[in-house]
């Protein structure tokens, strides 16, 4: 076994972070992980059952904006690597209120960057998003050279965090790397996002709220493919570099919704076109040739199989999402969707 890597993973109780920790600790015993998560509405310790009790895993409930706590954790655990997943992650929520997005996504990231500088970390991986590039027309792809042009409070907060991370590299030589990934799907995704929301509404015979004309395009990637890219960039990524991550699987929203209905044996009369999201980005599509050519990453999961497995996971894990939608989620759903359904 090589030298143990002491890694602070933030936001590890959320969708992508918990998939990352479960995946990485199932295959590596040279990683020691401290998971710092505030357990917001999106954080769920149930997601981490597979790693509970492992001696190379520690959970700390806390906020990445808390300087003293972050400093203590770097010192106490001799942290040398950071993977920053922690964020407010949902565009529609950022439209309802942006403050927490800038607080967590921008200030939180700078708190982690400052601590990383003080404790001389060997690598700081900022988990970013293709949404920082803005919106595409019908053709073209985002490359790492595409200028940043974020359109939502969420994406602007992520772009600000990316800029801060790159500035710390430029100014202090902090060994920063950034991944910018497209839309993820898979088990454990909170049902505010398109795919799990549509699966759960369909299972409950509730209307499926498709924004606008349903022709907005997203480029979908299975969460494990994303996390393999994160692992590779953490190990081999060149400092100061940005790596786009995507699986070249563009889909119109309406196509995804119809696919879900078909797989669940439900009729298309459940679809309702509702009021559009303000400032709704039309199309995202990623060129991931850099990470493919330079680091040898490639997506391994076939979309048809992985989306089908994801739908099966929600069918088999009703307890997981029923607990979520029976709580605070109802208030969010009513606030977010009541006005949309009453568009006329
Ligand atoms: P998520 O909302 O499911 O999880 C976010 C996690 O961060 C939660 O566990 C939450 O409790 C935690 N958190 C929030 N604020 C915190 C704070 N102040 N301190 C500590 N923990 C805090 O999000 P996700 O979909 O898993 O996304 C993870 C990361 O990946 C985010 O940075 C997001 O911008 C990025 N990303 C997501 C996607 C996607 O499709 N979901 C695509 C590309 C990039
Ligand atoms: P989402 O999962 O929120 O991801 P993002 O906006 O970050 O890409 O939404 C994916 C797409 O689905 C986006 O174009 C908005 C659309 N959408 C709906 O049509 N209805 C919904 O209820 C939701 C949540 C999203």
Coordinates of C-alpha atoms and ligand atoms in Angstrom, one line a residue:
X1 CA 0.0 0.0 0.0
X2 CA 1.3 3.5 -0.9
X3 CA 1.3 6.5 1.4
X4 CA -2.1 7.2 2.9
X5 CA -3.8 10.3 1.5
X6 CA -5.6 12.3 4.1
X7 CA -8.5 13.9 2.3
X8 CA -11.1 16.4 3.4
X9 CA -14.2 15.7 1.3
X10 CA -16.8 18.4 1.8
X11 CA -20.5 17.9 1.0
X12 CA -20.0 14.2 1.2
X13 CA -23.6 13.6 2.4
X14 CA -25.1 14.9 -0.8
X15 CA -25.8 13.2 -4.1
X16 CA -22.4 13.2 -5.8
X17 CA -20.3 13.4 -2.7
X18 CA -21.8 10.3 -1.1
X19 CA -21.5 8.4 -4.3
X20 CA -17.9 9.5 -4.4
X21 CA -17.1 8.3 -0.8
X22 CA -19.0 5.0 -1.2
X23 CA -17.2 4.3 -4.5
X24 CA -13.7 5.4 -3.5
X25 CA -13.7 3.6 -0.1
X26 CA -15.0 0.4 -1.7
X27 CA -11.8 0.2 -3.8
X28 CA -9.0 2.1 -2.1
X29 CA -7.5 1.6 1.4
X30 CA -4.8 4.3 0.8
X31 CA -7.4 7.1 1.3
X32 CA -8.3 8.4 4.7
X33 CA -11.5 10.5 4.3
X34 CA -12.8 13.3 6.6
X35 CA -16.3 14.2 5.4
X36 CA -17.4 17.7 6.4
X37 CA -21.0 18.3 5.7
X38 CA -23.5 20.8 7.2
X39 CA -26.4 18.4 6.6
X40 CA -28.6 20.9 4.9
X41 CA -31.9 19.7 3.4
X42 CA -29.8 18.0 0.7
X43 CA -27.4 16.2 3.1
X44 CA -28.4 12.7 4.3
X45 CA -26.3 10.4 6.4
X46 CA -28.4 7.4 5.2
X47 CA -26.5 7.8 1.9
X48 CA -23.3 6.7 3.6
X49 CA -24.4 3.5 5.2
X50 CA -21.8 1.5 3.2
X51 CA -18.9 3.3 4.8
X52 CA -20.2 3.8 8.4
X53 CA -17.8 2.4 10.9
X54 CA -14.8 2.1 8.5
X55 CA -11.6 3.1 10.3
X56 CA -10.5 5.2 7.3
X57 CA -13.7 7.3 7.4
X58 CA -14.8 10.1 9.7
X59 CA -17.9 12.2 9.5
X60 CA -18.0 15.8 10.9
X61 CA -21.2 17.8 10.9
X62 CA -20.3 21.4 10.2
X63 CA -20.2 24.3 7.8
X64 CA -17.4 25.1 5.3
X65 CA -17.8 28.8 6.1
X66 CA -16.7 28.1 9.7
X67 CA -13.1 29.2 9.7
X68 CA -12.3 27.9 13.2
X69 CA -13.8 24.5 12.5
X70 CA -12.1 24.2 9.2
X71 CA -8.7 25.2 10.6
X72 CA -9.1 22.7 13.4
X73 CA -9.9 19.8 11.0
X74 CA -6.9 20.5 8.8
X75 CA -4.7 20.5 11.9
X76 CA -6.3 17.6 13.7
X77 CA -6.4 15.3 10.7
X78 CA -3.2 16.6 8.9
X79 CA -5.3 17.2 5.8
X80 CA -3.2 17.2 2.5
X81 CA -6.0 16.9 -0.1
X82 CA -9.3 18.6 -0.5
X83 CA -12.2 17.7 -2.7
X84 CA -14.9 20.4 -2.4
X85 CA -18.3 19.1 -3.3
X86 CA -20.1 21.2 -0.7
X87 CA -22.5 23.7 -2.3
X88 CA -26.0 24.8 -2.6
X89 CA -26.7 23.1 -5.9
X90 CA -30.2 23.8 -7.2
X91 CA -30.8 26.5 -9.8
X92 CA -34.5 26.9 -9.0
X93 CA -33.7 27.4 -5.3
X94 CA -31.1 30.0 -6.2
X95 CA -33.8 31.9 -8.1
X96 CA -36.0 31.9 -4.9
X97 CA -33.2 33.3 -2.8
X98 CA -29.5 33.7 -3.7
X99 CA -27.8 34.6 -0.4
X100 CA -27.0 31.2 0.9
X101 CA -25.6 30.3 -2.6
X102 CA -23.0 33.1 -2.4
X103 CA -22.3 32.4 1.3
X104 CA -21.7 28.7 0.9
X105 CA -20.4 28.4 -2.7
X106 CA -18.2 31.5 -2.7
X107 CA -17.3 32.3 0.9
X108 CA -17.2 28.7 1.9
X109 CA -14.8 27.9 -0.9
X110 CA -12.5 30.8 0.0
X111 CA -12.4 29.5 3.7
X112 CA -11.2 26.2 2.4
X113 CA -8.7 27.8 0.0
X114 CA -7.2 29.9 2.9
X115 CA -6.9 26.8 5.1
X116 CA -5.3 24.9 2.3
X117 CA -2.8 27.6 1.9
X118 CA -2.0 27.7 5.6
X119 CA -1.5 23.9 5.8
X120 CA 0.3 23.5 2.5
X121 CA -2.1 21.0 0.9
X122 CA -0.8 18.9 -2.0
X123 CA -4.0 19.2 -4.1
X124 CA -7.2 21.2 -3.9
X125 CA -9.9 19.9 -6.3
X126 CA -12.8 22.3 -6.8
X127 CA -15.9 20.4 -8.1
X128 CA -17.4 22.8 -10.6
X129 CA -20.1 22.7 -13.3
X130 CA -20.5 23.3 -17.0
X131 CA -23.1 25.9 -16.1
X132 CA -20.4 28.4 -15.5
X133 CA -20.0 28.7 -19.3
X134 CA -23.6 29.9 -19.8
X135 CA -25.9 28.7 -22.5
X136 CA -25.2 27.3 -26.0
X137 CA -27.2 27.7 -29.2
X138 CA -28.2 24.6 -31.2
X139 CA -24.6 23.8 -32.1
X140 CA -21.1 23.8 -30.5
X141 CA -19.6 22.5 -27.3
X142 CA -18.1 24.0 -24.2
X143 CA -14.4 23.6 -24.1
X144 CA -12.0 24.7 -21.2
X145 CA -11.3 27.9 -23.3
X146 CA -15.0 28.9 -23.5
X147 CA -15.3 32.2 -21.6
X148 CA -17.3 32.1 -18.4
X149 CA -20.8 33.6 -18.8
X150 CA -23.0 32.2 -16.0
X151 CA -26.7 33.1 -16.0
X152 CA -28.2 32.0 -12.7
X153 CA -27.4 33.0 -9.1
X154 CA -26.2 29.3 -8.7
X155 CA -23.9 29.3 -11.8
X156 CA -22.5 32.7 -11.0
X157 CA -21.6 31.6 -7.5
X158 CA -19.9 28.5 -8.9
X159 CA -18.0 30.7 -11.4
X160 CA -16.9 33.0 -8.6
X161 CA -15.6 30.0 -6.7
X162 CA -13.7 28.8 -9.7
X163 CA -12.1 32.2 -10.2
X164 CA -11.1 32.4 -6.5
X165 CA -9.5 28.9 -6.8
X166 CA -7.5 29.9 -9.9
X167 CA -6.4 33.2 -8.3
X168 CA -5.0 31.2 -5.3
X169 CA -3.1 29.1 -7.8
X170 CA -1.8 32.1 -9.7
X171 CA -1.0 34.2 -6.6
X172 CA 0.2 31.7 -4.0
X173 CA 1.0 28.7 -6.1
X174 CA -1.7 26.7 -4.4
X175 CA -2.0 23.4 -6.2
X176 CA -5.6 23.8 -7.4
X177 CA -7.4 21.7 -10.1
X178 CA -10.9 22.2 -11.3
X179 CA -13.4 19.8 -12.8
X180 CA -16.4 21.1 -14.7
X181 CA -19.0 18.4 -15.2
X182 CA -22.3 18.2 -17.0
X183 CA -25.6 17.1 -15.5
X184 CA -25.3 14.0 -13.3
X185 CA -27.9 11.3 -12.7
X186 CA -27.9 8.1 -10.6
X187 CA -28.9 6.8 -7.2
X188 CA -29.2 9.1 -4.1
X189 CA -30.0 12.3 -6.1
X190 CA -32.3 14.6 -4.2
X191 CA -35.8 14.7 -5.8
X192 CA -35.7 18.4 -6.6
X193 CA -33.6 17.7 -9.7
X194 CA -35.3 16.8 -13.0
X195 CA -34.8 13.0 -13.2
X196 CA -35.7 11.9 -9.6
X197 CA -38.5 14.5 -9.4
X198 CA -40.1 13.1 -12.6
X199 CA -39.7 9.4 -11.5
X200 CA -41.3 10.1 -8.1
X201 CA -44.1 12.2 -9.4
X202 CA -44.9 9.5 -12.0
X203 CA -44.9 6.8 -9.3
X204 CA -47.3 8.9 -7.3
X205 CA -49.5 9.6 -10.4
X206 CA -48.8 13.3 -10.0
X207 CA -48.4 15.7 -12.9
X208 CA -44.9 16.0 -14.4
X209 CA -44.0 19.8 -14.6
X210 CA -42.0 20.3 -17.8
X211 CA -40.7 23.9 -17.9
X212 CA -41.4 26.0 -21.1
X213 CA -41.5 23.9 -24.3
X214 CA -39.5 21.0 -22.9
X215 CA -36.8 21.4 -25.6
X216 CA -34.0 22.6 -23.4
X217 CA -31.0 20.3 -23.7
X218 CA -28.8 18.9 -21.0
X219 CA -25.7 16.6 -21.4
X220 CA -26.2 13.7 -19.1
X221 CA -23.5 11.7 -17.3
X222 CA -23.8 8.8 -14.8
X223 CA -22.6 9.9 -11.4
X224 CA -19.9 7.1 -11.1
X225 CA -18.3 8.2 -14.4
X226 CA -18.1 11.7 -12.9
X227 CA -16.6 10.4 -9.7
X228 CA -14.0 8.4 -11.6
X229 CA -12.9 11.6 -13.3
X230 CA -12.7 13.3 -9.9
X231 CA -10.5 10.5 -8.7
X232 CA -8.2 10.7 -11.7
X233 CA -7.9 14.5 -11.6
X234 CA -7.1 14.3 -7.9
X235 CA -4.4 11.7 -8.6
X236 CA -3.0 13.0 -11.9
X237 CA -4.5 16.3 -12.8
X238 CA -2.0 19.1 -13.6
X239 CA -2.2 21.9 -11.1
X240 CA -3.7 25.1 -12.3
X241 CA -5.7 23.3 -15.0
X242 CA -9.4 22.9 -15.6
X243 CA -10.9 19.6 -16.9
X244 CA -14.3 19.4 -18.5
X245 CA -16.2 16.2 -17.8
X246 CA -19.1 14.9 -19.8
X247 CA -20.4 11.8 -21.6
X248 CA -21.6 13.3 -24.8
X249 CA -25.2 12.4 -24.2
X250 CA -27.4 15.3 -25.0
X251 CA -31.1 14.9 -24.4
X252 CA -34.1 17.3 -24.6
X253 CA -35.9 17.4 -21.3
X254 CA -39.1 16.1 -22.8
X255 CA -37.3 13.1 -24.2
X256 CA -36.1 12.2 -20.7
X257 CA -39.6 12.7 -19.2
X258 CA -41.1 10.4 -21.9
X259 CA -38.4 7.8 -21.4
X260 CA -39.1 7.7 -17.6
X261 CA -42.9 7.4 -18.2
X262 CA -42.3 4.5 -20.7
X263 CA -40.1 2.6 -18.4
X264 CA -42.6 3.0 -15.5
X265 CA -45.5 2.0 -17.8
X266 CA -47.3 5.3 -17.2
X267 CA -49.1 7.5 -19.8
X268 CA -48.0 10.8 -21.3
X269 CA -51.2 12.5 -20.0
X270 CA -49.2 13.0 -16.8
X271 CA -47.0 15.6 -18.6
X272 CA -47.9 19.2 -18.0
X273 CA -46.0 22.0 -19.7
X274 CA -45.7 24.7 -17.0
X275 CA -44.3 28.2 -16.7
X276 CA -40.7 28.4 -17.7
X277 CA -37.7 28.9 -15.3
X278 CA -36.6 32.6 -15.5
X279 CA -33.4 32.9 -17.5
X280 CA -33.6 29.2 -18.4
X281 CA -30.3 28.1 -20.1
X282 CA -31.2 26.6 -23.4
X283 CA -28.5 24.0 -24.0
X284 CA -25.4 22.6 -22.3
X285 CA -23.0 20.3 -24.1
X286 CA -19.5 19.4 -23.1
X287 CA -16.3 18.7 -25.0
X288 CA -14.3 16.4 -22.7
X289 CA -11.5 15.6 -25.1
X290 CA -8.9 17.3 -22.8
X291 CA -9.4 14.9 -19.9
X292 CA -9.7 12.0 -22.3
X293 CA -6.5 12.8 -24.1
X294 CA -4.4 14.0 -21.2
X295 CA -5.5 11.7 -18.4
X296 CA -7.0 8.8 -20.2
X297 CA -10.5 9.1 -18.7
X298 CA -13.5 8.0 -20.6
X299 CA -17.2 7.5 -19.7
X300 CA -17.9 3.8 -19.1
X301 CA -21.6 3.7 -18.5
X302 CA -24.0 3.4 -21.4
X303 CA -26.9 5.9 -21.0
X304 CA -29.8 3.5 -21.7
X305 CA -28.6 0.9 -19.1
X306 CA -27.6 3.4 -16.5
X307 CA -30.8 5.4 -16.6
X308 CA -32.8 2.2 -16.5
X309 CA -30.8 1.1 -13.4
X310 CA -31.3 4.5 -11.8
X311 CA -35.1 4.3 -12.3
X312 CA -35.0 0.8 -10.8
X313 CA -33.0 2.2 -7.8
X314 CA -35.8 4.7 -7.1
X315 CA -38.4 1.8 -7.4
X316 CA -36.4 -0.3 -4.9
X317 CA -35.7 2.5 -2.5
X318 CA -39.1 4.0 -1.8
X319 CA -38.3 4.4 1.9
X320 CA -35.3 6.7 1.1
X321 CA -37.4 9.2 -1.0
X322 CA -40.6 8.8 0.9
X323 CA -38.9 10.0 4.1
X324 CA -37.6 13.0 2.1
X325 CA -40.8 14.0 0.4
X326 CA -42.8 13.7 3.6
X327 CA -40.8 16.4 5.3
X328 CA -39.7 20.0 4.5
X329 CA -39.7 19.1 0.8
X330 CA -43.5 19.6 0.7
X331 CA -43.1 23.3 1.5
X332 CA -40.4 23.7 -1.2
X333 CA -42.6 21.9 -3.7
X334 CA -45.6 24.1 -3.0
X335 CA -43.5 27.3 -3.2
X336 CA -41.7 26.3 -6.3
X337 CA -44.5 24.7 -8.3
X338 CA -47.9 26.2 -7.2
X339 CA -47.4 29.3 -9.4
X340 CA -46.0 27.3 -12.3
X341 CA -49.0 25.0 -12.6
X342 CA -51.3 28.1 -12.5
X343 CA -49.6 29.6 -15.6
X344 CA -52.9 30.7 -17.3
Ligands
LIG1 P1 -26.3 18.2 -3.3 O1 -27.1 19.4 -3.1 O2 -27.0 16.8 -3.5 O3 -25.3 18.0 -2.1 C1 -24.7 19.1 -1.5 C2 -24.1 18.7 -0.2 O4 -23.4 19.8 0.4 C3 -25.2 18.4 0.9 O5 -24.8 17.2 1.6 C4 -25.2 19.6 1.8 O6 -25.5 19.2 3.2 C5 -23.7 20.0 1.8 N1 -23.6 21.4 2.1 C6 -24.3 22.5 1.6 N2 -23.9 23.6 2.2 C7 -22.8 23.3 3.0 C8 -22.0 24.0 3.9 N3 -22.1 25.4 4.0 N4 -21.0 23.4 4.6 C9 -20.9 22.0 4.5 N5 -21.7 21.3 3.7 C10 -22.6 21.9 3.0 O7 -25.3 18.5 -4.5 P2 -24.7 17.5 -5.6 O8 -25.6 17.4 -6.8 O9 -24.2 16.3 -5.0 O10 -23.5 18.5 -6.1 C11 -22.2 18.4 -5.5 C12 -21.2 19.3 -6.2 O11 -21.1 19.0 -7.6 C13 -21.7 20.8 -6.1 O12 -20.5 21.6 -5.9 C14 -22.3 21.1 -7.5 O13 -22.1 22.4 -7.8 C15 -21.4 20.2 -8.4 N6 -22.0 19.7 -9.6 C16 -23.2 19.1 -9.6 C17 -23.8 18.6 -10.7 C18 -25.1 17.8 -10.8 O14 -25.6 17.5 -11.8 N7 -25.7 17.6 -9.6 C19 -23.1 18.7 -12.0 C20 -21.8 19.3 -11.9 C21 -21.3 19.8 -10.7
LIG2 P1 -32.2 20.5 -13.1 O1 -32.2 19.0 -12.8 O2 -32.7 21.5 -12.1 O3 -30.7 20.8 -13.5 P2 -30.0 22.2 -14.1 O4 -31.0 23.2 -14.3 O5 -28.9 22.5 -13.2 O6 -29.5 21.7 -15.5 O7 -33.0 20.7 -14.5 C1 -32.6 20.0 -15.7 C2 -33.5 20.5 -16.8 O8 -34.9 20.1 -16.5 C3 -33.5 22.0 -16.9 O9 -33.6 22.4 -18.2 C4 -34.8 22.5 -16.2 C5 -35.7 21.3 -16.4 N1 -36.7 21.0 -15.4 C6 -38.1 20.9 -15.7 O10 -38.5 21.0 -16.8 N2 -39.0 20.6 -14.7 C7 -38.6 20.5 -13.4 O11 -39.5 20.2 -12.5 C8 -37.2 20.6 -13.1 C9 -36.7 20.4 -11.6 C10 -36.3 20.8 -14.1

